[in-house]
Amino acid sequence: MIQIGSAAKTVWSGLRIGWIRTIADLVGSLCANPLQALLSPPPLEQLIACQLLADDSGFADVLADRRARLRAQRDHLAHRLDGTGWTYELPHGGLTLWLHLRTATRAADLATRAAARGLAVIPGPHFAVRRTDAKFTVSSQPGPDYNRCPRRAV
């Protein structure tokens, strides 16, 4: 079993540090890879992450706050998508809400129209084979136009 984690998505996007938990033999193999050194973050960032993770209650509070804000933003975005004719499933976690567009709407076309209106929508074919899916990212710090974003994309 391998467990992969990151402080960038749970604590702060500027803290570009992640970790891998697995059996000792696999850790040894990963550390022996010459490319591993290129992926190591600077020592200061490693120390910050260690300090955050060492304080169980502090990290738990940060994580609980982050989850609550992201969940509220996810729910808000989903509510704004109601009535567009697109369907979606609320994810249990993560920062993305995948839309299933009407069959007449191609995700690439939607992304082009959205870009002309100042919105970034990533078409599904970049990540999946279905041409009628689009990816909306759930933001924990919405900008002033966040309420209008989904409807401005059409």
mmCIF file of N, CA, C and O in Angstrom, residues 7 10-11 19 49-69 71:
data_model
loop_
_atom_site.group_PDB
_atom_site.id
_atom_site.type_symbol
_atom_site.label_atom_id
_atom_site.label_comp_id
_atom_site.label_asym_id
_atom_site.label_seq_id
_atom_site.Cartn_x
_atom_site.Cartn_y
_atom_site.Cartn_z
ATOM 1 N N ALA A 7 0.930 19.031 1.421
ATOM 2 C CA ALA A 7 0.547 20.186 2.229
ATOM 3 C C ALA A 7 -0.005 21.298 1.347
ATOM 4 O O ALA A 7 -0.720 22.170 1.824
ATOM 5 N N THR A 10 -3.881 21.026 1.284
ATOM 6 C CA THR A 10 -4.569 21.022 2.567
ATOM 7 C C THR A 10 -4.241 22.228 3.427
ATOM 8 O O THR A 10 -5.084 22.676 4.199
ATOM 9 N N VAL A 11 -3.031 22.758 3.323
ATOM 10 C CA VAL A 11 -2.615 23.842 4.204
ATOM 11 C C VAL A 11 -2.516 25.169 3.458
ATOM 12 O O VAL A 11 -3.208 26.127 3.763
ATOM 13 N N TRP A 19 4.488 13.974 0.512
ATOM 14 C CA TRP A 19 5.135 12.839 1.155
ATOM 15 C C TRP A 19 4.534 11.546 0.657
ATOM 16 O O TRP A 19 3.439 11.513 0.115
ATOM 17 N N ALA A 49 6.679 22.422 7.124
ATOM 18 C CA ALA A 49 5.740 21.298 7.061
ATOM 19 C C ALA A 49 5.884 20.399 8.282
ATOM 20 O O ALA A 49 4.879 19.959 8.854
ATOM 21 N N CYS A 50 7.106 20.125 8.689
ATOM 22 C CA CYS A 50 7.326 19.291 9.884
ATOM 23 C C CYS A 50 6.709 19.935 11.117
ATOM 24 O O CYS A 50 6.087 19.255 11.938
ATOM 25 N N GLN A 51 6.876 21.240 11.255
ATOM 26 C CA GLN A 51 6.315 21.961 12.402
ATOM 27 C C GLN A 51 4.785 21.877 12.392
ATOM 28 O O GLN A 51 4.161 21.630 13.418
ATOM 29 N N LEU A 52 4.183 22.103 11.218
ATOM 30 C CA LEU A 52 2.726 22.030 11.115
ATOM 31 C C LEU A 52 2.205 20.637 11.429
ATOM 32 O O LEU A 52 1.223 20.474 12.151
ATOM 33 N N LEU A 53 2.866 19.626 10.883
ATOM 34 C CA LEU A 53 2.397 18.256 11.060
ATOM 35 C C LEU A 53 2.671 17.728 12.457
ATOM 36 O O LEU A 53 1.986 16.819 12.923
ATOM 37 N N ALA A 54 3.663 18.287 13.135
ATOM 38 C CA ALA A 54 3.992 17.830 14.485
ATOM 39 C C ALA A 54 2.940 18.265 15.502
ATOM 40 O O ALA A 54 2.741 17.613 16.517
ATOM 41 N N ASP A 55 2.266 19.377 15.214
ATOM 42 C CA ASP A 55 1.225 19.888 16.114
ATOM 43 C C ASP A 55 -0.105 19.293 15.683
ATOM 44 O O ASP A 55 -0.831 19.859 14.868
ATOM 45 N N ASP A 56 -0.457 18.130 16.228
ATOM 46 C CA ASP A 56 -1.653 17.410 15.798
ATOM 47 C C ASP A 56 -2.915 18.257 15.872
ATOM 48 O O ASP A 56 -3.711 18.287 14.941
ATOM 49 N N SER A 57 -3.114 18.957 16.975
ATOM 50 C CA SER A 57 -4.345 19.733 17.106
ATOM 51 C C SER A 57 -4.335 20.924 16.162
ATOM 52 O O SER A 57 -5.366 21.273 15.583
ATOM 53 N N GLY A 58 -3.192 21.574 15.988
ATOM 54 C CA GLY A 58 -3.097 22.714 15.071
ATOM 55 C C GLY A 58 -3.373 22.306 13.640
ATOM 56 O O GLY A 58 -4.128 22.966 12.916
ATOM 57 N N PHE A 59 -2.790 21.185 13.196
ATOM 58 C CA PHE A 59 -3.003 20.707 11.837
ATOM 59 C C PHE A 59 -4.454 20.260 11.658
ATOM 60 O O PHE A 59 -5.069 20.539 10.634
ATOM 61 N N ALA A 60 -4.999 19.616 12.664
ATOM 62 C CA ALA A 60 -6.394 19.174 12.592
ATOM 63 C C ALA A 60 -7.324 20.379 12.459
ATOM 64 O O ALA A 60 -8.300 20.330 11.697
ATOM 65 N N ASP A 61 -7.030 21.469 13.164
ATOM 66 C CA ASP A 61 -7.848 22.678 13.067
ATOM 67 C C ASP A 61 -7.754 23.296 11.674
ATOM 68 O O ASP A 61 -8.765 23.703 11.094
ATOM 69 N N VAL A 62 -6.539 23.368 11.125
ATOM 70 C CA VAL A 62 -6.331 23.907 9.781
ATOM 71 C C VAL A 62 -7.089 23.059 8.764
ATOM 72 O O VAL A 62 -7.778 23.575 7.874
ATOM 73 N N LEU A 63 -6.956 21.758 8.900
ATOM 74 C CA LEU A 63 -7.605 20.834 7.971
ATOM 75 C C LEU A 63 -9.134 20.929 8.067
ATOM 76 O O LEU A 63 -9.833 20.965 7.045
ATOM 77 N N ALA A 64 -9.657 21.015 9.263
ATOM 78 C CA ALA A 64 -11.108 21.137 9.446
ATOM 79 C C ALA A 64 -11.625 22.435 8.832
ATOM 80 O O ALA A 64 -12.670 22.449 8.161
ATOM 81 N N ASP A 65 -10.902 23.531 9.042
ATOM 82 C CA ASP A 65 -11.295 24.813 8.468
ATOM 83 C C ASP A 65 -11.257 24.768 6.944
ATOM 84 O O ASP A 65 -12.187 25.219 6.269
ATOM 85 N N ARG A 66 -10.199 24.207 6.393
ATOM 86 C CA ARG A 66 -10.051 24.107 4.931
ATOM 87 C C ARG A 66 -11.167 23.252 4.334
ATOM 88 O O ARG A 66 -11.772 23.623 3.334
ATOM 89 N N ARG A 67 -11.461 22.122 4.958
ATOM 90 C CA ARG A 67 -12.541 21.251 4.463
ATOM 91 C C ARG A 67 -13.882 21.971 4.495
ATOM 92 O O ARG A 67 -14.671 21.875 3.565
ATOM 93 N N ALA A 68 -14.154 22.676 5.582
ATOM 94 C CA ALA A 68 -15.438 23.378 5.710
ATOM 95 C C ALA A 68 -15.582 24.452 4.643
ATOM 96 O O ALA A 68 -16.638 24.585 4.016
ATOM 97 N N ARG A 69 -14.517 25.229 4.406
ATOM 98 C CA ARG A 69 -14.586 26.279 3.388
ATOM 99 C C ARG A 69 -14.748 25.696 1.992
ATOM 100 O O ARG A 69 -15.542 26.185 1.193
ATOM 101 N N ARG A 71 -15.979 22.747 1.190
ATOM 102 C CA ARG A 71 -17.298 22.134 1.080
ATOM 103 C C ARG A 71 -18.364 23.203 0.826
ATOM 104 O O ARG A 71 -19.254 23.036 -0.007
#
